[in-house]
Coordinates of C-alpha atoms in Angstrom, one line a residue:
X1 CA -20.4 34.0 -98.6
X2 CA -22.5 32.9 -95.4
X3 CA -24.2 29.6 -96.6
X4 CA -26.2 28.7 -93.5
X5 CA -29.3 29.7 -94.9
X6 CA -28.2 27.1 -97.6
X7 CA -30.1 23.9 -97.9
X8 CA -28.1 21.1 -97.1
X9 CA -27.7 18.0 -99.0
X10 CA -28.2 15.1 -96.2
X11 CA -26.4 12.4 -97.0
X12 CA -28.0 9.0 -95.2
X13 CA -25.4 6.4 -95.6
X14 CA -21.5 6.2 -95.5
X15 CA -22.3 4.5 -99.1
X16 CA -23.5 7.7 -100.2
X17 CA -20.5 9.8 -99.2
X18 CA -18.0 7.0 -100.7
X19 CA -20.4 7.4 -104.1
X20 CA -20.0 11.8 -103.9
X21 CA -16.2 11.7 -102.9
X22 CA -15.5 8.8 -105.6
X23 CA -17.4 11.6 -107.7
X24 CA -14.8 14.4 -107.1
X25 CA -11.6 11.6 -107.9
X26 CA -11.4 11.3 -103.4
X27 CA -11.4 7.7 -103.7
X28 CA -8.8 5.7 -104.2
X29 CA -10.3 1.9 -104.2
X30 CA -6.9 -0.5 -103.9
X31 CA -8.0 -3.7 -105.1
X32 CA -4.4 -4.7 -104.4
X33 CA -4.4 -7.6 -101.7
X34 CA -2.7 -5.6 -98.1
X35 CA -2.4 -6.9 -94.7
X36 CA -5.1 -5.8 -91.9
X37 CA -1.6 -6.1 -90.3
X38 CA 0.3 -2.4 -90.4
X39 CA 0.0 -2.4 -94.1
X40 CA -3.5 -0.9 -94.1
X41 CA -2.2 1.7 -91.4
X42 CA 0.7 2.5 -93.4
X43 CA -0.9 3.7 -96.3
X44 CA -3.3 5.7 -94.6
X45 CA -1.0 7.2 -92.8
X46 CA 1.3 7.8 -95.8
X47 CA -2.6 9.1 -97.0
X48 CA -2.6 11.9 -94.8
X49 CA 0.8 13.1 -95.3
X50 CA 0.3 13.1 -98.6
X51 CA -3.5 14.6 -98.8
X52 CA -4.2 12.0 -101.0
X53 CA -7.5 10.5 -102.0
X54 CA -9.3 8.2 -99.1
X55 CA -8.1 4.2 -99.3
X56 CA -10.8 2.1 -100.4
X57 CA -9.3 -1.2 -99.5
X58 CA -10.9 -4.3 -101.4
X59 CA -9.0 -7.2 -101.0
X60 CA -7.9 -7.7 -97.5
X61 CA -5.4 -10.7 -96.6
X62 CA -7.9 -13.6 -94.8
X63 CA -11.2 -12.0 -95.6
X64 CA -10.7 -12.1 -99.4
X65 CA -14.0 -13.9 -99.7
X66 CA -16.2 -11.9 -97.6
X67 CA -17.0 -8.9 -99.6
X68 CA -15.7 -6.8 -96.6
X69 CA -14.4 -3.1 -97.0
X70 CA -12.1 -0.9 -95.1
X71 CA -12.3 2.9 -95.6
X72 CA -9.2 4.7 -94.6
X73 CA -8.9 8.5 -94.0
X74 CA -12.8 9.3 -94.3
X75 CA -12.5 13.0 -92.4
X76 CA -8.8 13.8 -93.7
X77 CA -7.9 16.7 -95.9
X78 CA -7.9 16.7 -99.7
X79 CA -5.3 17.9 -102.2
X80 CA -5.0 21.9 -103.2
X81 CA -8.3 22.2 -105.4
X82 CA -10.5 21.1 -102.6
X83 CA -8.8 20.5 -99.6
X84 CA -11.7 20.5 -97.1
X85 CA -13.9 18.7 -99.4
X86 CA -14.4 15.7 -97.2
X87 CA -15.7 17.5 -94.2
X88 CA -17.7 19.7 -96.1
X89 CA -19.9 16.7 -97.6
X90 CA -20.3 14.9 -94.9
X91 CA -21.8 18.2 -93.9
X92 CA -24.1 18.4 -96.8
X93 CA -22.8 21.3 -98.2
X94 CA -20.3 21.9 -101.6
X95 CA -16.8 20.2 -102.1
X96 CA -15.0 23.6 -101.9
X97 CA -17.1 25.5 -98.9
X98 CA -14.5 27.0 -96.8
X99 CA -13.6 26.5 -93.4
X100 CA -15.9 29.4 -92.2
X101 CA -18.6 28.7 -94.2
X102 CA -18.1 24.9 -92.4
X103 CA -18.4 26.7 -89.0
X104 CA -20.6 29.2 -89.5
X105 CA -22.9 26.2 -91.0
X106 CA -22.4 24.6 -87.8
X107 CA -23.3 27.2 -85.4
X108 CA -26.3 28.8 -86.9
X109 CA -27.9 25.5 -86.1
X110 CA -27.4 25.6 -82.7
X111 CA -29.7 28.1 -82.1
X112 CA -32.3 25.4 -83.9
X113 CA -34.8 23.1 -82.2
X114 CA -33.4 19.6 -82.1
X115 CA -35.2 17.0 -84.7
X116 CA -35.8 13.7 -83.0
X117 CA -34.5 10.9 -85.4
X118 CA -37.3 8.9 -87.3
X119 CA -38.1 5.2 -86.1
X120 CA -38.2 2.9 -89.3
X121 CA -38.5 -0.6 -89.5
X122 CA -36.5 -3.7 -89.8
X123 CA -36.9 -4.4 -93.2
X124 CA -36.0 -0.8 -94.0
X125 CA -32.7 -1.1 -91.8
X126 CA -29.9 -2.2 -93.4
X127 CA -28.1 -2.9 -90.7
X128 CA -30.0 -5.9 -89.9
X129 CA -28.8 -7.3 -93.2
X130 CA -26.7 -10.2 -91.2
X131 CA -27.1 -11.0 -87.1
X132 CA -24.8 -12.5 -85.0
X133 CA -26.3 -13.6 -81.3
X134 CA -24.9 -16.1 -78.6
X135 CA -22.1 -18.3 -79.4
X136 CA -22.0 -16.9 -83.2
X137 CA -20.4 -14.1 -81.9
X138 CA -17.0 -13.0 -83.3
X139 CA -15.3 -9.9 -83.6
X140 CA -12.3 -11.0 -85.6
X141 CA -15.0 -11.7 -87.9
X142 CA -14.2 -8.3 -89.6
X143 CA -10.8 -7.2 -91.4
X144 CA -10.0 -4.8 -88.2
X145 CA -6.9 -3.1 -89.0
X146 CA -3.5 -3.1 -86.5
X147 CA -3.1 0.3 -87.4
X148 CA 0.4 1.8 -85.9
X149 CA 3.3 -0.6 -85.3
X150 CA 3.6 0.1 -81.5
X151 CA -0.6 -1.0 -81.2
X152 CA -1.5 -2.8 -78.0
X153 CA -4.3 -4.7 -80.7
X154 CA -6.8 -3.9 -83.4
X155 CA -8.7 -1.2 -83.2
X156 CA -12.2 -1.7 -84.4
X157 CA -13.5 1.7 -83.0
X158 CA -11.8 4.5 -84.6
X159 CA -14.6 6.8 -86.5
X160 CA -17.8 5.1 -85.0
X161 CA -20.4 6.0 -82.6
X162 CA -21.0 4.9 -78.7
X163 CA -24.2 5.3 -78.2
X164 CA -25.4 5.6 -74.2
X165 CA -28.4 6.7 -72.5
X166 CA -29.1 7.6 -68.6
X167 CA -30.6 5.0 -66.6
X168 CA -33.4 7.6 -66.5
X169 CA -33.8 8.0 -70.0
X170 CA -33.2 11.5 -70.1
X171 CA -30.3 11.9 -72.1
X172 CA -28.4 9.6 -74.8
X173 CA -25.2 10.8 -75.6
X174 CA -23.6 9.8 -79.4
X175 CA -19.5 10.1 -79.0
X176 CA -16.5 8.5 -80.4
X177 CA -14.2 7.0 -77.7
X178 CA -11.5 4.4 -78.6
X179 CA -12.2 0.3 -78.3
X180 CA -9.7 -2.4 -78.7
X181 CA -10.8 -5.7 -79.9
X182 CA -9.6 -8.2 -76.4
X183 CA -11.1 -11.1 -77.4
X184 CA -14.1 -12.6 -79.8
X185 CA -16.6 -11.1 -78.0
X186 CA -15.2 -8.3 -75.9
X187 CA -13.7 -5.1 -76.2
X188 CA -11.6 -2.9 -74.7
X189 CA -12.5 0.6 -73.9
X190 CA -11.3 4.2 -73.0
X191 CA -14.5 6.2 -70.9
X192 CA -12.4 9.0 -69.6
X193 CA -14.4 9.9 -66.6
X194 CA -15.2 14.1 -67.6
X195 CA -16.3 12.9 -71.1
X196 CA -20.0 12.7 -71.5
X197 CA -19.4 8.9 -71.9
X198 CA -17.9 8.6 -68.3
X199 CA -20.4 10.4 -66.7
X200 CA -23.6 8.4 -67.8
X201 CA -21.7 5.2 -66.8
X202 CA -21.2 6.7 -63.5
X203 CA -25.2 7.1 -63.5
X204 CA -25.1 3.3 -64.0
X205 CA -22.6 2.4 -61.9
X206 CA -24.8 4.2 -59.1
X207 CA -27.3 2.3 -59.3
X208 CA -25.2 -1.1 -59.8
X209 CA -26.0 -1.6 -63.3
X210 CA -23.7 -2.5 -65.9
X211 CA -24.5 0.3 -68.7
X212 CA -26.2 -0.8 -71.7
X213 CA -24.4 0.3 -74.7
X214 CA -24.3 0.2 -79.0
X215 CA -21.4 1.1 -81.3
X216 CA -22.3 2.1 -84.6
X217 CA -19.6 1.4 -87.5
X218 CA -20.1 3.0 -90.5
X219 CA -22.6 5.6 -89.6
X220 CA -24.0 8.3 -92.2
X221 CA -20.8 10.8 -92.6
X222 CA -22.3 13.6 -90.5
X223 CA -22.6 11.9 -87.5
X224 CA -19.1 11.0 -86.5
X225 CA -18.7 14.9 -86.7
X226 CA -21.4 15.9 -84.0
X227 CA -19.9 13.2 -82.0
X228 CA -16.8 14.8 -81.7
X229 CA -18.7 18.1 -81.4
X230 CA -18.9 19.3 -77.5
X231 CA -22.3 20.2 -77.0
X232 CA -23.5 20.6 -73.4
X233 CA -24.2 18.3 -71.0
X234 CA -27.4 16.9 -71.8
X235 CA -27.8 17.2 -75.4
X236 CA -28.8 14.6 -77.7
X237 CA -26.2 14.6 -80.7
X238 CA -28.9 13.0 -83.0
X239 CA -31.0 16.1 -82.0
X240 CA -28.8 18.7 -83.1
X241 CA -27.8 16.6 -86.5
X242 CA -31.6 16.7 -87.2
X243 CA -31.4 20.9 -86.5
X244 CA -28.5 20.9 -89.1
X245 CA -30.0 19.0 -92.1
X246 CA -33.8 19.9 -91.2
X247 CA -34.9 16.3 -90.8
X248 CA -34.6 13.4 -88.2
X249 CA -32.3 10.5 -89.1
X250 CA -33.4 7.3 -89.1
X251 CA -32.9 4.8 -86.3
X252 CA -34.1 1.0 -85.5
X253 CA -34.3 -0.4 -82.3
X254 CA -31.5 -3.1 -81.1
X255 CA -31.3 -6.4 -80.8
X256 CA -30.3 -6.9 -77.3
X257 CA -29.7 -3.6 -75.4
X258 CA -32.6 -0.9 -74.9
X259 CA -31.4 2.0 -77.2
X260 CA -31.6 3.1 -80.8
X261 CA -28.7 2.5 -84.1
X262 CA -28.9 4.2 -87.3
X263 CA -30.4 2.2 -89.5
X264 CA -27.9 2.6 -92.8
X265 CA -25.1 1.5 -90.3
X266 CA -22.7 -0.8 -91.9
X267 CA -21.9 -2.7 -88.6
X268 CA -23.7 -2.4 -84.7
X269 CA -22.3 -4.0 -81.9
X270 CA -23.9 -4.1 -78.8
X271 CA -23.7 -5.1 -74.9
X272 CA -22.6 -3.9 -71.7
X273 CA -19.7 -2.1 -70.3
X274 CA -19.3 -3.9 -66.9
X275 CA -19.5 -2.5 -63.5
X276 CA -16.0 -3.6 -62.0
X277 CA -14.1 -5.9 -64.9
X278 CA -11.2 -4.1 -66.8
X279 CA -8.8 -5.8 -69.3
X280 CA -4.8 -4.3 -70.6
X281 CA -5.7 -1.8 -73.5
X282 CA -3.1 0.1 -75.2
X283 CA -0.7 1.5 -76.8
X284 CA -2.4 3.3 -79.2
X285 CA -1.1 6.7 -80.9
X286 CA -3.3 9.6 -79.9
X287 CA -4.4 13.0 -82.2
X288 CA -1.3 15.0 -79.9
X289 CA 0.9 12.9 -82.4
X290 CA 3.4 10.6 -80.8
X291 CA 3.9 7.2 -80.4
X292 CA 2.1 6.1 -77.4
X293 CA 4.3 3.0 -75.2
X294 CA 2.0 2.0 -72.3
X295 CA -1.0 -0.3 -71.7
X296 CA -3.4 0.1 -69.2
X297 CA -6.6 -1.1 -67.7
X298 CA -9.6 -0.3 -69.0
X299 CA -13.3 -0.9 -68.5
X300 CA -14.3 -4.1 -70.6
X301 CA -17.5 -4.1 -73.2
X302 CA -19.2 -7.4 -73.3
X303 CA -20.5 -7.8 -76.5
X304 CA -24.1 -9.9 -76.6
X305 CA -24.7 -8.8 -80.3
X306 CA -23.3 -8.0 -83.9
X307 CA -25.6 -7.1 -86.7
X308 CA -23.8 -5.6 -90.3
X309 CA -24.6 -5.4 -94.1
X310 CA -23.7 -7.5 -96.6
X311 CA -20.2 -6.4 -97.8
X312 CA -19.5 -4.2 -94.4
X313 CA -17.4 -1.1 -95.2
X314 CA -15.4 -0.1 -92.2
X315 CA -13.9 3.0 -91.8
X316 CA -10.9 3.6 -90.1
X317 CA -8.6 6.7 -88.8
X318 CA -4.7 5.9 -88.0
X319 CA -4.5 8.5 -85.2
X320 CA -0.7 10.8 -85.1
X321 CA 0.5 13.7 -86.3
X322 CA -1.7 16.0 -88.0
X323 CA -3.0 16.4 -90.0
X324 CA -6.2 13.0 -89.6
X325 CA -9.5 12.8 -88.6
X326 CA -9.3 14.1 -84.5
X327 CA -7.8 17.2 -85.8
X328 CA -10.5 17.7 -88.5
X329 CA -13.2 16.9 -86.4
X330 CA -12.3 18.1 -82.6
X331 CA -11.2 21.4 -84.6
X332 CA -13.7 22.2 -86.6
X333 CA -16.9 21.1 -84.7
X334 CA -15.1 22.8 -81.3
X335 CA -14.9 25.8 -82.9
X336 CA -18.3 26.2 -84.1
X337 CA -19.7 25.7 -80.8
X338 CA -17.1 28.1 -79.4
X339 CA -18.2 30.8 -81.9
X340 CA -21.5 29.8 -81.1
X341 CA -21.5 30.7 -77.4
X342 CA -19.7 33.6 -78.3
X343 CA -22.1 35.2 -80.2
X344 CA -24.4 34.4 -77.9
X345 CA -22.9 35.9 -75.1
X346 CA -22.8 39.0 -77.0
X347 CA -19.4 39.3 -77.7
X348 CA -17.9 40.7 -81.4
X349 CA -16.6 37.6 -82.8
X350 CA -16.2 36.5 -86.5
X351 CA -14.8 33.8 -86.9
X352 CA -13.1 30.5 -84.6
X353 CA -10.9 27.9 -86.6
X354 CA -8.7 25.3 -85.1
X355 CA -5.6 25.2 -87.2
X356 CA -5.2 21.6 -88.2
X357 CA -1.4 21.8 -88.3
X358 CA -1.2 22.6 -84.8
X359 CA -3.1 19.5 -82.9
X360 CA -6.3 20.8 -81.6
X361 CA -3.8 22.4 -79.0
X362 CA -4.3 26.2 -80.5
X363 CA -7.6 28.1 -81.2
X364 CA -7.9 31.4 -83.4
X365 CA -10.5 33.6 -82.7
X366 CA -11.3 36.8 -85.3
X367 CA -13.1 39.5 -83.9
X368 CA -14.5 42.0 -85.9
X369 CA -12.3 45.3 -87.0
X370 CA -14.3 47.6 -85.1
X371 CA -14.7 45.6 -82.2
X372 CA -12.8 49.1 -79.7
X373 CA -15.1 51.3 -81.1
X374 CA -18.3 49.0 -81.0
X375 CA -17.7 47.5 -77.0
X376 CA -15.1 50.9 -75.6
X377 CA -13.1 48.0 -74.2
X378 CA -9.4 47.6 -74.1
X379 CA -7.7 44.0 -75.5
X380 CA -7.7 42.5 -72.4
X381 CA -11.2 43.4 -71.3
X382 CA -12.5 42.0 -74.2
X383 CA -10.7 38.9 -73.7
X384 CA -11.1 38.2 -70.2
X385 CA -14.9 38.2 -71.8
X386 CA -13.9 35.9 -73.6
X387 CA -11.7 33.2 -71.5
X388 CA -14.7 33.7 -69.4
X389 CA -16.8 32.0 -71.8
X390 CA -14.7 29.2 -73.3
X391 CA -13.1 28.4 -70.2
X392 CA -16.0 27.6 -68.1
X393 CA -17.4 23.6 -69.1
X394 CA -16.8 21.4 -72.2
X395 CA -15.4 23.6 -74.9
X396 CA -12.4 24.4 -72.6
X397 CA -10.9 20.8 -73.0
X398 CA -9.3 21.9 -76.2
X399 CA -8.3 25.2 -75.9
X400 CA -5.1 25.1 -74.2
X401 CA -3.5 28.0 -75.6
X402 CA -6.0 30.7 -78.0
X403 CA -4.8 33.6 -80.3
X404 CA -7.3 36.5 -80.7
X405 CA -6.9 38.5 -83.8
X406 CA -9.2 41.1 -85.8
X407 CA -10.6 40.1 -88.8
X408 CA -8.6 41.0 -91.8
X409 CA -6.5 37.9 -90.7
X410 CA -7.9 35.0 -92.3
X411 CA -7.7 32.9 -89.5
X412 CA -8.1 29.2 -91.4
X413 CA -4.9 29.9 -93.6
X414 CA -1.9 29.1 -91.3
X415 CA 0.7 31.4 -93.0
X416 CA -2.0 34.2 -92.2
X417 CA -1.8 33.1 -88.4
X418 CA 1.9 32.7 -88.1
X419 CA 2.7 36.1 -89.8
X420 CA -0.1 38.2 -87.4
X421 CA 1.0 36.3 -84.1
X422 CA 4.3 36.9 -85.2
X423 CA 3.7 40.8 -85.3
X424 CA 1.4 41.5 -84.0
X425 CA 1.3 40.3 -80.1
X426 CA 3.0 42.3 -77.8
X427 CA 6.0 39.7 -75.7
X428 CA 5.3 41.7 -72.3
X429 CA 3.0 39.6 -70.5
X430 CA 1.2 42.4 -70.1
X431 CA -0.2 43.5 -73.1
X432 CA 0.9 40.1 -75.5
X433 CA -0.3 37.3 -73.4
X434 CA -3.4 36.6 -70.6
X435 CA -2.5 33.8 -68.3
X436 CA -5.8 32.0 -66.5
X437 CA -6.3 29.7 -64.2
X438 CA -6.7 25.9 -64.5
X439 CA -9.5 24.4 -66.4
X440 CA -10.3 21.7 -67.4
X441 CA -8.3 20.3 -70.0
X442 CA -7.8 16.8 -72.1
X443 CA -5.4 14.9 -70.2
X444 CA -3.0 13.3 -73.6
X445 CA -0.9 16.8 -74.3
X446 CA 2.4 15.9 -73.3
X447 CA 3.6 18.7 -71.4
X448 CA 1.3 18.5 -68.6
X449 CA 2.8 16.8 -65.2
X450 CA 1.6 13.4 -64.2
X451 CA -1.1 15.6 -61.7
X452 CA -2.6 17.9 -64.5
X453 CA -3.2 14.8 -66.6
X454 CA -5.2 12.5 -63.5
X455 CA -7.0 15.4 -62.9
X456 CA -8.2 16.4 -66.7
X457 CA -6.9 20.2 -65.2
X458 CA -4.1 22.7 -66.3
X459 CA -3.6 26.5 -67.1
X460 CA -4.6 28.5 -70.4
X461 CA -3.5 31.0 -72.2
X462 CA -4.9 33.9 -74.7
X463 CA -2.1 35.5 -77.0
X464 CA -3.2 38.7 -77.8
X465 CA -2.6 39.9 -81.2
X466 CA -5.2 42.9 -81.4
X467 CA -4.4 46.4 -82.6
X468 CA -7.4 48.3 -82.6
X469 CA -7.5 49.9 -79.1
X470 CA -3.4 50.8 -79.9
X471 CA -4.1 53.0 -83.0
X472 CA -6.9 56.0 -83.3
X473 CA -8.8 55.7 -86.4
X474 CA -6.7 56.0 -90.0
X475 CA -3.4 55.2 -88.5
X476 CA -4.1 51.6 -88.1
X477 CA -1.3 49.4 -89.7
X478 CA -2.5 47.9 -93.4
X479 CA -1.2 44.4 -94.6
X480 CA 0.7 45.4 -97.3
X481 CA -0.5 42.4 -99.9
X482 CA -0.8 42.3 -103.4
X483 CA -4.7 43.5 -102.9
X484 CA -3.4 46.2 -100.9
X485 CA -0.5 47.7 -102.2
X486 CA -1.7 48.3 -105.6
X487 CA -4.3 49.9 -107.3
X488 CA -7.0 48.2 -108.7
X489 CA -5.8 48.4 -112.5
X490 CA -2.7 47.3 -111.9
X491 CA -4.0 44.2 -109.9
X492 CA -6.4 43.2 -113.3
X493 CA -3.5 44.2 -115.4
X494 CA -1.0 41.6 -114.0
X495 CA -3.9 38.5 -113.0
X496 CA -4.8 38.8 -117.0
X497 CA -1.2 38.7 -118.3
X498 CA 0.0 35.9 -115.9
X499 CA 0.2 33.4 -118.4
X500 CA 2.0 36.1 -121.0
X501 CA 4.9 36.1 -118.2
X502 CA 5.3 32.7 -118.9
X503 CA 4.0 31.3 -115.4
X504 CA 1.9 28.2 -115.9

């Protein structure tokens, strides 16, 4: 079912999600005292692997007394009955919409008019609950996990927003980037120079101006996904999330920096990054999934204010192996701007899923059945058409290596993947895979050489797994699965006597 003409239910506070996935038995609040100290990490990694409800931790060793929160696991997958329920209501649509309904959702509201967000007041802010200015300022104020055991520090920007703007004005970018807590009133932070964040600093830094900047913790749920979503240069995330839902979100001016905040953030810190100073940040375990062993120099965020609610809820993602929160979002909001652009270039294209499992390092494309007939060109026209499109600006950072498959594969079950790359894609180069050249590319996979990684550049790769241009009409090969091998009787016969069998 398409559901993009469905309205969505816009959700305007991370309270609110914590209140809808507490609803469905996705909360798991541990009132339990743990350690900001690995034990917190731990358990939300040990979350993940388990696809069990998100930590709610209450009662966190040294801020017992504060009322503060820590969210683990706020994007991560669910158990069997609704496994993508977290991303689907922070989208505002159903606990158990399906991964295509998820991107379709997301790319029909592309083609949208952006929404500016809504100015409110103060008083109707609660972020301005509590304000910390001057020599009041402490970051260690907050129960900010060490997450993995190899950390260079705590990490108190995990799932939150950085939000920028060109010196102009022009164009404020919303994006989550990694910050390190260095001292009480600095951070540490990674600004990868091809990301949108590194390019409007360079705008600053031309001009000799340190960049003003605002972190938002605790945002409503949506935003954290269009933050990781790779919209083109110049697009306003807050824009597009007002497109989605059909209405601006709400925003307050700063304290201390010239830009807007969400308003129903739970914490805001804001400041500078500086032109030339850089502090040690790192290790810290990246989304490719291994432990990460160095610490380097990064550019250093001087923070000049804090404001937070009463009873701050932080949430928190322990980056690794899939399947957490850079594998939900980068994959799923990646492949809804790749489909997308696809459709609008013209091109016969279903479906686009990231599967989870496999790192944001592989992209499955489903194009329709009739896609020979309907274009009269052969496999590796059609994708040259399509490298053509992905490869060329943002959306080609993470799509390394893409299957293309027609669409009787259900491309967001893995098994499905597996078994039609498996038999369906051709191992001459020729025919079974499409070599291009390099592109850019995110610079954490571990196979690339020390160049490929400094200059954000490597190869790509389409597998091609297509059959329609090798068979004439009738002779194509038919999956040969229980809703295909039998007749129809037969198929109601044995679903209404399952239980007679004796299966539970």
């Amino acid at each position: 079912m398409n559901q993009s003409n469905t309205p969505l239910k816009h959700l305007e506070s991370l309270r609110e999600f914590i209140a809808e996935l507490e609803r469905i038995g996705e909360i798991q609040r541990i009132d339990t005292e743990v350690d900001w100290d690995l034990e917190i990490g731990a358990i939300i990694r040990r979350s993940y692997d388990l696809r069990a409800p998100a930590p709610l931790f209450t009662d966190i060793t040294g801020y017992r007394d504060t009322g503060f929160r820590v969210l683990g696991a706020p994007g991560a997958l669910s158990g069997p009955r609704h496994p993508l329920a977290r991303i689907a209501l922070a989208l505002g649509l159903p606990a158990d919409a399906s991964g295509q309904q998820i991107v379709d959702v997301l790319a029909s509201a592309r083609s949208k008019p952006g929404i500016e967000p809504v100015v409110v007041e103060r008083a109707q802010a609660p972020c301005k609950e509590n304000v910390m200015l001057g020599d009041d300022i402490d970051l260690f104020a907050f129960p900010t996990p060490k997450l993995h055991g190899n950390d260079g520090g705590r990490y108190i920007q995990t799932y939150g927003m950085n939000i920028v703007r060109t010196p102009d004005g022009s164009w404020t970018n919303w994006s989550i980037n990694r910050m390190m807590i260095a001292d009480r009133n600095t951070l540490a932070c990674l600004i990868p120079a091809p990301q949108h964040l590194g390019i409007i600093r360079s705008k600053w830094t031309e001009i000799g101006a340190p960049m003003p900047i605002a972190l938002a913790i605790g945002v409503e749920p949506a935003l954290p996904w269009v933050g990781g979503m790779p919209l083109p240069e110049g697009a306003d995330e807050s824009h597009y999330l007002g497109a989605l839902f059909g209405e601006g979100i709400k925003v307050v001016p700063a304290e201390t920096v010239d830009l807007m905040v969400p308003a129903t953030a739970e914490i805001v810190i804001e400041g500078h990054i500086s032109l030339d100073k850089t502090v040690l940040e790192g290790p810290f375990n990246e989304f490719p999934g291994y432990n990460a062993t160095e610490a380097t120099p990064k550019q250093v965020f001087h923070v000049s204010a804090i404001t937070y609610r009463d009873g701050a809820i932080q949430p928190t993602v322990a980056a690794g192996p899939p399947v957490e929160e850079d594998h939900t979002i980068i994959g799923t909001t990646s492949a809804a701007e790749i489909l997308y652009l696809l459709r609008e270039n013209g091109l016969p294209v279903s479906s686009a899923w990231y599967n989870f499992e496999a790192a944001v390092h592989w992209l499955t494309l489903a194009v329709r059945q009739d896609w020979h007939e309907s274009t009269g060109l052969a496999s590796h026209e059609l994708i040259d058409r399509i490298a053509g499109v992905i490869f060329t600006g943002k959306t080609s950072v993470n799509a390394p290596k893409i299957l293309v498959v027609e669409d009787d594969v259900d491309i967001t079950a893995l098994d499905e993947v597996v078994w039609a790359f498996a038999t369906r894609s051709h191992p001459d180069v020729d025919r079974g895979e499409f070599h291009y050249p390099p592109a850019v590319s995110d610079q954490l996979a571990v196979y690339l050489s020390e160049e490929e990684a400094h200059s954000f550049k490597a190869g790509k790769v389409v597998y091609n797994c297509l059959l329609a241009d090798l068979y004439p009409g009738g002779r194509r090969p038919v999956k040969g699965s229980f809703e295909n091998g039998w007749p129809a009787e037969i198929q109601q016969r044995v679903l209404s006597n399952w239980h007679k069998y004796g299966y539970r």
